[in-house]
Short mmCIF file of C-alpha atoms in Angstrom, two decimals:
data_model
loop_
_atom_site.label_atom_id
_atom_site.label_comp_id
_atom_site.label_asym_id
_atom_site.label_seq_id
_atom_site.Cartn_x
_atom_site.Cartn_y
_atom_site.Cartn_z
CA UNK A 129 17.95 8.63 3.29
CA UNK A 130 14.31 8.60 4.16
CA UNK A 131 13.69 8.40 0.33
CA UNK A 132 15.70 5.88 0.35
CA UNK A 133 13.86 3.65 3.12
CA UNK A 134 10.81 4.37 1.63
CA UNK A 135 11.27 2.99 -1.25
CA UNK A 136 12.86 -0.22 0.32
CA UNK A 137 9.78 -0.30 2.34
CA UNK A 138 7.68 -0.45 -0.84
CA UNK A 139 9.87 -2.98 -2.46
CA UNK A 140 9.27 -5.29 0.74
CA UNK A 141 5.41 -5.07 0.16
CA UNK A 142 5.80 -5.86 -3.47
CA UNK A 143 7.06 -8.81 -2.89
CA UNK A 144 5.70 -9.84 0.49
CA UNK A 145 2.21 -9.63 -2.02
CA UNK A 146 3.44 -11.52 -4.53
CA UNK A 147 4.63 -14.33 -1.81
CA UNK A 148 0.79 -14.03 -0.27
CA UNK A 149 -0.74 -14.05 -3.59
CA UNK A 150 1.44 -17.69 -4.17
CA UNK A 151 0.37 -18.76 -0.63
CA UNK A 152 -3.35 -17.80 -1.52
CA UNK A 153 -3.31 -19.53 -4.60
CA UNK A 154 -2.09 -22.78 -3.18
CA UNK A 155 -5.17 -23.49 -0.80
CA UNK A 156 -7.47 -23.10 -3.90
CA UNK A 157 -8.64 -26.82 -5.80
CA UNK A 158 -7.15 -26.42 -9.46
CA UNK A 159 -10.93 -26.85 -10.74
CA UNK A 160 -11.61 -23.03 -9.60
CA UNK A 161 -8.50 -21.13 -11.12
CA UNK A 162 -6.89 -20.56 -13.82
CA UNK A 163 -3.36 -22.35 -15.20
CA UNK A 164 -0.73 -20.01 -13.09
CA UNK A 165 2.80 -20.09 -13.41
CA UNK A 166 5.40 -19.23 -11.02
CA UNK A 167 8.88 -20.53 -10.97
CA UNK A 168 10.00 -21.90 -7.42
CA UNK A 169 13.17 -19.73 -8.04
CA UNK A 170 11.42 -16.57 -8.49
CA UNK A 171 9.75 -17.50 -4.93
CA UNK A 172 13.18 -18.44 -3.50
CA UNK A 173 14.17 -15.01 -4.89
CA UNK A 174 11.47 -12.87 -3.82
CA UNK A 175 12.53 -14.05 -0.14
CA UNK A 176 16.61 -13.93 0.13
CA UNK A 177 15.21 -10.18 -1.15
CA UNK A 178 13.17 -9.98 2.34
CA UNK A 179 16.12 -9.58 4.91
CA UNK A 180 17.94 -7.33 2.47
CA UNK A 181 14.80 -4.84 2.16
CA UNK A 182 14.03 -4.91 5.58
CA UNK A 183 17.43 -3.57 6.36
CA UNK A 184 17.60 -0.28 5.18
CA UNK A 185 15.62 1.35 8.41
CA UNK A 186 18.06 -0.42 11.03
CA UNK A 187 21.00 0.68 8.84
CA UNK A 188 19.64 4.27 9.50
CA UNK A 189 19.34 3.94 12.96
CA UNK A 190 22.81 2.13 13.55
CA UNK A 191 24.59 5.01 11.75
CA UNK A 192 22.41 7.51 13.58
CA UNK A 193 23.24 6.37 17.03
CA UNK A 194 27.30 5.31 15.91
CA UNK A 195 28.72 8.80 16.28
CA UNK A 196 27.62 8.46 19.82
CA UNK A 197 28.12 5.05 21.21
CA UNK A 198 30.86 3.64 18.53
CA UNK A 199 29.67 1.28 15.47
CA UNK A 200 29.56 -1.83 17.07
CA UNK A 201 27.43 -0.80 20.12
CA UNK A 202 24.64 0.96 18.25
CA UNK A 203 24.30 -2.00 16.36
CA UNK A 204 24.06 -4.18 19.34
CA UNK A 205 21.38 -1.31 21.06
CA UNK A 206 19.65 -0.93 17.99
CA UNK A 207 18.87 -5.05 17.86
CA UNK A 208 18.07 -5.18 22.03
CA UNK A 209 16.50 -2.48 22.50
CA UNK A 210 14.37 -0.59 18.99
CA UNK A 211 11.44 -2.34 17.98
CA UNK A 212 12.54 -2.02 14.37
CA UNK A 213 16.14 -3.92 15.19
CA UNK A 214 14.07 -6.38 17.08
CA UNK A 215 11.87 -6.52 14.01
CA UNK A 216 15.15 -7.07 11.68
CA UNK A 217 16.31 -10.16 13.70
CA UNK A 218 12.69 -11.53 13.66
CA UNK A 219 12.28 -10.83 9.71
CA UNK A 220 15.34 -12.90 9.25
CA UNK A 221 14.81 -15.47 11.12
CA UNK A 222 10.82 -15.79 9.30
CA UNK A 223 12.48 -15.54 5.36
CA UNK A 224 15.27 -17.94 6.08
CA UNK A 225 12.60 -20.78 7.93
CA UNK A 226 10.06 -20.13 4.97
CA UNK A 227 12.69 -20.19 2.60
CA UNK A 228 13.77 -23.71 3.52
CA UNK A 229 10.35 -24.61 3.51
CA UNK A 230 9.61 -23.19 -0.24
CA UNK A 231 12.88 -25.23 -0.75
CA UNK A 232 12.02 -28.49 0.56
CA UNK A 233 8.18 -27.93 -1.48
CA UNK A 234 6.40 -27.79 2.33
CA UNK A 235 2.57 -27.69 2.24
CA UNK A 236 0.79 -24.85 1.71
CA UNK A 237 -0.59 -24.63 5.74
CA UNK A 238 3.18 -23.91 7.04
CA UNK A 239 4.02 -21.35 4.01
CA UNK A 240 0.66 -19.44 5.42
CA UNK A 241 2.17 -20.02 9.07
CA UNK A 242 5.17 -18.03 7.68
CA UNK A 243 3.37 -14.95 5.87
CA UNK A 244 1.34 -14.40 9.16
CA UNK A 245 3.74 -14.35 11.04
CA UNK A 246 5.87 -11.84 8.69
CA UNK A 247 2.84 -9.55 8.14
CA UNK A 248 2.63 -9.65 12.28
CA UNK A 249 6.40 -8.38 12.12
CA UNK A 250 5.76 -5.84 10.15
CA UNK A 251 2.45 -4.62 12.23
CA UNK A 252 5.02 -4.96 15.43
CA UNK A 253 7.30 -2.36 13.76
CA UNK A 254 4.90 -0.22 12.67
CA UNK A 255 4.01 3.56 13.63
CA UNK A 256 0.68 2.16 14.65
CA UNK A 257 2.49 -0.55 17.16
CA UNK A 258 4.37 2.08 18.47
CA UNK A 259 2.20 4.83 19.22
CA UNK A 260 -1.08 3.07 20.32
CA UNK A 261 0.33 -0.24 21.45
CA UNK A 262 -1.64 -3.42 21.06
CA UNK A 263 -4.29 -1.30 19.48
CA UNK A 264 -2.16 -0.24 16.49
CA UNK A 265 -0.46 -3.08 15.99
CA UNK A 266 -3.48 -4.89 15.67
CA UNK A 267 -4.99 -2.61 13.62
CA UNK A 268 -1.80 -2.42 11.66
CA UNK A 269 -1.45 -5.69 11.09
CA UNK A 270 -5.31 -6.74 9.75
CA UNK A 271 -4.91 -3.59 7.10
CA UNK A 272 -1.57 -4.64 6.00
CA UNK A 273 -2.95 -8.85 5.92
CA UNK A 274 -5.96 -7.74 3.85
CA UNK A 275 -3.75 -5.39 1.15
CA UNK A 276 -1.26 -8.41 0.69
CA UNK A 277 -3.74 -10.82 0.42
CA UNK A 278 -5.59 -8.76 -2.26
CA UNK A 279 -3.02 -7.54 -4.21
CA UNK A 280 -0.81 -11.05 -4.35
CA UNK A 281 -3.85 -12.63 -5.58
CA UNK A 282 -3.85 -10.02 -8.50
CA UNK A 283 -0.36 -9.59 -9.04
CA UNK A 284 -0.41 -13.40 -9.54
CA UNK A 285 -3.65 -13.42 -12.23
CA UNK A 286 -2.42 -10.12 -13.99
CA UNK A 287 1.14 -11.15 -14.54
CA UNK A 288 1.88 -15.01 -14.18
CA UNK A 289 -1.54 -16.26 -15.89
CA UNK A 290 -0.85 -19.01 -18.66
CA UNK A 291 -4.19 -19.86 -19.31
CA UNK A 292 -8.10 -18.83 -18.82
CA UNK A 293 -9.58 -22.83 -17.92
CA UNK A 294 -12.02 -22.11 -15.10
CA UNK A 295 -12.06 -18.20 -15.08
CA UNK A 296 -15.65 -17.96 -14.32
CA UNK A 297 -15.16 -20.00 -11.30
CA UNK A 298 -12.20 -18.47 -10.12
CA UNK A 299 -14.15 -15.10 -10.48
CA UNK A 300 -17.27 -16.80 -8.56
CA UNK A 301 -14.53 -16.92 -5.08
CA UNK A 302 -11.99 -14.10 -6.01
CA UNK A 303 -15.12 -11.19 -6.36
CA UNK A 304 -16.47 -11.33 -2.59
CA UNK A 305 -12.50 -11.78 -1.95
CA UNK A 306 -11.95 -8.72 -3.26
CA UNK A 307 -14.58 -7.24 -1.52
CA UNK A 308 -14.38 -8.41 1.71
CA UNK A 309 -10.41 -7.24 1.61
CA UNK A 310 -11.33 -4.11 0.68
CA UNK A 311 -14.05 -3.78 3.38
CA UNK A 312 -11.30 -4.71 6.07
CA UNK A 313 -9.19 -2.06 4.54
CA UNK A 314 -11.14 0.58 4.63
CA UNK A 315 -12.45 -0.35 8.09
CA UNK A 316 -9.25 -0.77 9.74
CA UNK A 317 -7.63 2.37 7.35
CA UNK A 318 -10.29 4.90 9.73
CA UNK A 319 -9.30 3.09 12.74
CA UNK A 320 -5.79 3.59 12.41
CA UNK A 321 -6.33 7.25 10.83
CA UNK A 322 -7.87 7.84 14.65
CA UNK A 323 -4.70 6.82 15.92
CA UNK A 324 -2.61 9.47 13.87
CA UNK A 325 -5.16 12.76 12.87
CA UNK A 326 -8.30 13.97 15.01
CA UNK A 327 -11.35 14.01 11.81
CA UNK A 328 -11.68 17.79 12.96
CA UNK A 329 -7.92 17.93 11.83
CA UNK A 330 -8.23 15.99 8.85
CA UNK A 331 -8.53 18.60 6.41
CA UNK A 332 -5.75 20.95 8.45
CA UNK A 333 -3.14 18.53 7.85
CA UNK A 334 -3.22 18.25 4.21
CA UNK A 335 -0.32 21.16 4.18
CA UNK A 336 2.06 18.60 6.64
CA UNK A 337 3.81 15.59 4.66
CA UNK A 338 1.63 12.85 6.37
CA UNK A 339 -1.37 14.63 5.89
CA UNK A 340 -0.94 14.78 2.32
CA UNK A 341 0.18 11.78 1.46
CA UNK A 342 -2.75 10.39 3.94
CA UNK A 343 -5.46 12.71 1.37
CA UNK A 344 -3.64 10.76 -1.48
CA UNK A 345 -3.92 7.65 -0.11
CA UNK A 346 -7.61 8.08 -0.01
CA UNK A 347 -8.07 9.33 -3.73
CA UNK A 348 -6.03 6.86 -5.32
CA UNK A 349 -8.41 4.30 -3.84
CA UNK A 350 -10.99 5.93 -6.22
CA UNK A 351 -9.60 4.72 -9.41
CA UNK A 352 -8.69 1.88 -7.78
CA UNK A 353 -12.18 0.62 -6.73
CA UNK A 354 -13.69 1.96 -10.50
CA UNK A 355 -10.45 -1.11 -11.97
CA UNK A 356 -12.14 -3.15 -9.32
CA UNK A 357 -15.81 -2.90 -10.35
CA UNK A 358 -14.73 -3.12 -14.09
CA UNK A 359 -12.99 -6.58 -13.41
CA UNK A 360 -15.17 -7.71 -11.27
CA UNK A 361 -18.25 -6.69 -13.00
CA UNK A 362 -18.48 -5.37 -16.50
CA UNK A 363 -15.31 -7.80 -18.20
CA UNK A 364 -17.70 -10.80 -18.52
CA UNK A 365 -17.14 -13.92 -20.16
CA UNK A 366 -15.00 -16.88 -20.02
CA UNK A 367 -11.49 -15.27 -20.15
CA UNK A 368 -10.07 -12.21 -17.91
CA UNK A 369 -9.42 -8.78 -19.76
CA UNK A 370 -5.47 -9.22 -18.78
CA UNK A 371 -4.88 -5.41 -19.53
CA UNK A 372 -7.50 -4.19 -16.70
CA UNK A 373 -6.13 -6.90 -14.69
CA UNK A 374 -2.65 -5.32 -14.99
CA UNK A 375 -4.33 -1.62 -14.68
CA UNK A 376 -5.48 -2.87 -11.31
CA UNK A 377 -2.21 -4.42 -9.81
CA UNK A 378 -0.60 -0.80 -10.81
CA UNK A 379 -3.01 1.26 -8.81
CA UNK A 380 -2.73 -1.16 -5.99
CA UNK A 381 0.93 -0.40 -6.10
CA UNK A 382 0.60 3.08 -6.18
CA UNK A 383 -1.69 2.33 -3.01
CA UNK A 384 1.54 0.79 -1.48
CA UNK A 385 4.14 2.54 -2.64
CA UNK A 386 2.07 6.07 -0.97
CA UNK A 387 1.76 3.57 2.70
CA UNK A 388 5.38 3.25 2.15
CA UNK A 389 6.31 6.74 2.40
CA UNK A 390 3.41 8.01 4.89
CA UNK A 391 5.30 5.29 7.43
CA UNK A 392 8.71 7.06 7.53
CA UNK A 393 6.70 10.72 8.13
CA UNK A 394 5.40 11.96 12.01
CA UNK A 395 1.72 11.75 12.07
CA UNK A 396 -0.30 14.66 12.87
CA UNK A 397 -1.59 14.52 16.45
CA UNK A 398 -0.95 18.15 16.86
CA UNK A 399 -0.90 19.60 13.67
CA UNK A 400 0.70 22.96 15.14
CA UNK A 401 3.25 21.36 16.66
CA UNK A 402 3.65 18.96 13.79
CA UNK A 403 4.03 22.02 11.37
CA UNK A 404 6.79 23.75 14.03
CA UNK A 405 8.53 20.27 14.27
CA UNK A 406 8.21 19.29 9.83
CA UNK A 407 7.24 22.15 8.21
CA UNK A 408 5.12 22.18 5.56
CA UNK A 409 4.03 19.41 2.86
CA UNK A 410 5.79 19.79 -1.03
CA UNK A 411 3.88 21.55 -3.14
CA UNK A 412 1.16 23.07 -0.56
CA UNK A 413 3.06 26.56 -0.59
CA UNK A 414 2.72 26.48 -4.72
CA UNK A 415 -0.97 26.09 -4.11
CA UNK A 416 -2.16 27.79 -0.94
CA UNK A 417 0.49 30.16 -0.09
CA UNK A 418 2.81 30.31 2.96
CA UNK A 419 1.58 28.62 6.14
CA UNK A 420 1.50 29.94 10.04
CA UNK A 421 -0.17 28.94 12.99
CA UNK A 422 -2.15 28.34 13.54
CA UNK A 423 -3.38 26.16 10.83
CA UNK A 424 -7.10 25.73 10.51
CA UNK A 425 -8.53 24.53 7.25
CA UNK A 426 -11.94 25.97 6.49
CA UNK A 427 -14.40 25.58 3.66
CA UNK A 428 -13.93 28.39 0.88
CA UNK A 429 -15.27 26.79 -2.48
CA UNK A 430 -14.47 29.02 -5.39
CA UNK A 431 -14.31 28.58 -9.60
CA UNK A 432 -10.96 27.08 -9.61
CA UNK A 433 -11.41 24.41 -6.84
CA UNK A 434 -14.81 23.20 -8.54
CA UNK A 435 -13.28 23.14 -11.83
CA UNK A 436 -9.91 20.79 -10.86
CA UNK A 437 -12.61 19.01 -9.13
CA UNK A 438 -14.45 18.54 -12.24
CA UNK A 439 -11.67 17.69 -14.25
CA UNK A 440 -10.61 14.80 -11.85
CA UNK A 441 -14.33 13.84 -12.63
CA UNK A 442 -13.83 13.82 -16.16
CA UNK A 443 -10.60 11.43 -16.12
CA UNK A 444 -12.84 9.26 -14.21
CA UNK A 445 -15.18 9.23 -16.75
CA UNK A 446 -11.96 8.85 -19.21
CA UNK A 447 -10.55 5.94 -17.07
CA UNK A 448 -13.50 4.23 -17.59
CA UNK A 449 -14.27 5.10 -21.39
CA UNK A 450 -10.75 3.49 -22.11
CA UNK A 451 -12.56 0.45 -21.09
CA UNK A 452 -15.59 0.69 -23.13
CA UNK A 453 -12.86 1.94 -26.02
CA UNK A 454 -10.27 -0.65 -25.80
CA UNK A 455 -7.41 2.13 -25.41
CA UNK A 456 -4.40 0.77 -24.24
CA UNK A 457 -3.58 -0.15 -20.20
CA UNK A 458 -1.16 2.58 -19.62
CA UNK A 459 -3.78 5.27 -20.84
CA UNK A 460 -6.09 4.08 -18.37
CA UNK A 461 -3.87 4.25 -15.31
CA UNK A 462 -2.74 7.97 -16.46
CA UNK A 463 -6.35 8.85 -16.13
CA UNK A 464 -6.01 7.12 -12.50
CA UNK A 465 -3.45 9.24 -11.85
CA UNK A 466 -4.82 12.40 -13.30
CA UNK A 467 -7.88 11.63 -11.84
CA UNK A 468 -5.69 11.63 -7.74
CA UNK A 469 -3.87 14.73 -8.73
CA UNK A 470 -6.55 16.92 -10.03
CA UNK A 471 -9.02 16.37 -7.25
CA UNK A 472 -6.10 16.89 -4.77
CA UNK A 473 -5.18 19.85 -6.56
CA UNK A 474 -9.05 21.14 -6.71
CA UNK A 475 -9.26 20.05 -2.96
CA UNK A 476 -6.40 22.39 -2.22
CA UNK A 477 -7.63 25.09 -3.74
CA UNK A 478 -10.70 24.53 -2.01
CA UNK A 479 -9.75 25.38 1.45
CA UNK A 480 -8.08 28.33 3.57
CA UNK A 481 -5.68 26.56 5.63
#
């Protein structure tokens, strides 16, 4: 089931992107972007999708609490008194107001009133909101603003562009964009990592299922920023490279689609008791043996760790040769991908946990 939610979780920040990236685009003058085209269906789609996607964690908790209190009254409990049933009621209440005002063409000023306020519902459900209060929710809710706002704008350029007019001005705003999203999501990504794991844990709880999706997380950002620089930086002239573009979008995904499954997992503020309580992460018995407490990761560096290392290295390098080379999209975001497993793998390797 948690598989399950996960992946509804990810579908929700798909599209609550791609509705961002249509808000975004709609405060900028036509002279500084290009020719975009997005049906008004496909919006009207993307959010009757919302308040289905946002249902799958209150359907959990509803059929969780039902053997106990009956059907009807965990529904009723889970809506009064849960912050994510409270969240549910909230959601639908935001999709079916901005829905009628994507239906009746409303300006773009109340369409941003309604994707704050559903980014703010999701930051109020969040582990983050939860755990450290006002804190974490606020925390919560700037990193999640600044991914949707970042990745809508690409998904939107990458997939719906019709035509290249004004690319060079588009690229003169969208750059230090970019960058200053990615600046508030890396800044407000350590503040919220405070919340959940210690930094003298942070290596410890690779072998938990947070803590390893939280060290992926951080290495998929790698390949990531190198699309980022390529697009921003080394694809001059007067029309976008569309198949970096696209390379880009994907590894943002993969950026949400990991968030999405770190929020349904306990975060590490004891790893001990964590480990006693979840046991220990897939794959990190394959790699490091059998785990006890208690866990302390220390520094061993050996052959094998510095050469997975130095193969993630080399896909790097590859990632960005298929640039220079022209190889097709899909090659490049293997080498992402190779480049995120092989450094976890040589990171793994590296350490007696």
């Amino acid at each position: 089931m948690n598989w399950f939610i996960a992946l509804s979780d990810f579908l929700l920040y798909a599209v609550l992107a791609f509705l961002a990236g249509d808000v975004v685009l709609r405060f900028i003058k036509k002279e500084r972007k290009p020719l975009i085209r997005v049906s008004k269906k496909l919006v009207l789609i993307a959010l009757a999708l919302v308040p289905v996607l946002l249902a799958a964690p209150v359907i959990q908790l509803v059929l969780l609490l039902s053997d106990a209190y009956g059907l009807p009254q965990a529904a009723i409990d889970v809506v009064v008194k849960f912050r994510t049933g409270q969240s549910y009621v909230f959601g639908i209440l935001i999709a079916v107001a901005w829905f009628m005002t994507v239906w009746r063409g409303g300006s773009a000023a109340v369409r941003a009133f309604w994707l704050v306020l559903s980014v703010v519902n999701v930051g109020y459900a969040s582990h983050a909101a939860s755990i450290a209060e006002w804190q974490g929710f606020i925390g919560h809710t700037i990193h999640f603003l600044a991914l949707v706002l970042w990745a809508g704008v690409l998904i939107h350029i990458a997939w719906f562009l019709k035509s290249a007019d004004n690319w060079r001005s588009f690229l003169r705003w969208f750059t230090p964009f970019s960058v200053a999203m990615m600046v508030v999501l890396v800044g407000t990504g350590i503040w919220l990592m405070l919340f959940f794991v210690a930094p003298t844990d942070y290596a410890s709880s690779w072998v938990l299922p947070y803590g390893q999706l939280l060290l992926l997380k951080h290495l998929s950002v790698v390949p990531l920023l190198l699309a980022a620089l390529i697009n921003a930086i080394l694809s001059k002239g007067d029309a976008p490279n569309r198949a970096w573009l696209k390379v880009e979008s994907w590894l943002l995904l993969l950026v949400l689609l990991i968030t999405a499954f770190m929020s349904k997992l306990a975060p590490p503020h004891n790893v001990n008791e964590t480990f006693r309580l979840e046991g220990v992460a897939p794959f990190s018995e394959w790699l490091v043996g059998p785990q006890y407490i208690p866990i302390n990761a220390v520094w061993t560096p050996n052959i094998d760790g510095f050469l997975l290392m130095g193969i993630s290295l080399l896909c790097l390098g590859l990632q960005w040769l298929s640039y220079r080379k022209q190889l097709p999209e899909w090659l490049a975001f293997v080498f992402g991908i190779g480049f995120v497993a092989a450094m976890y793998i040589g990171l793994m390797f590296s350490f007696l946990f």
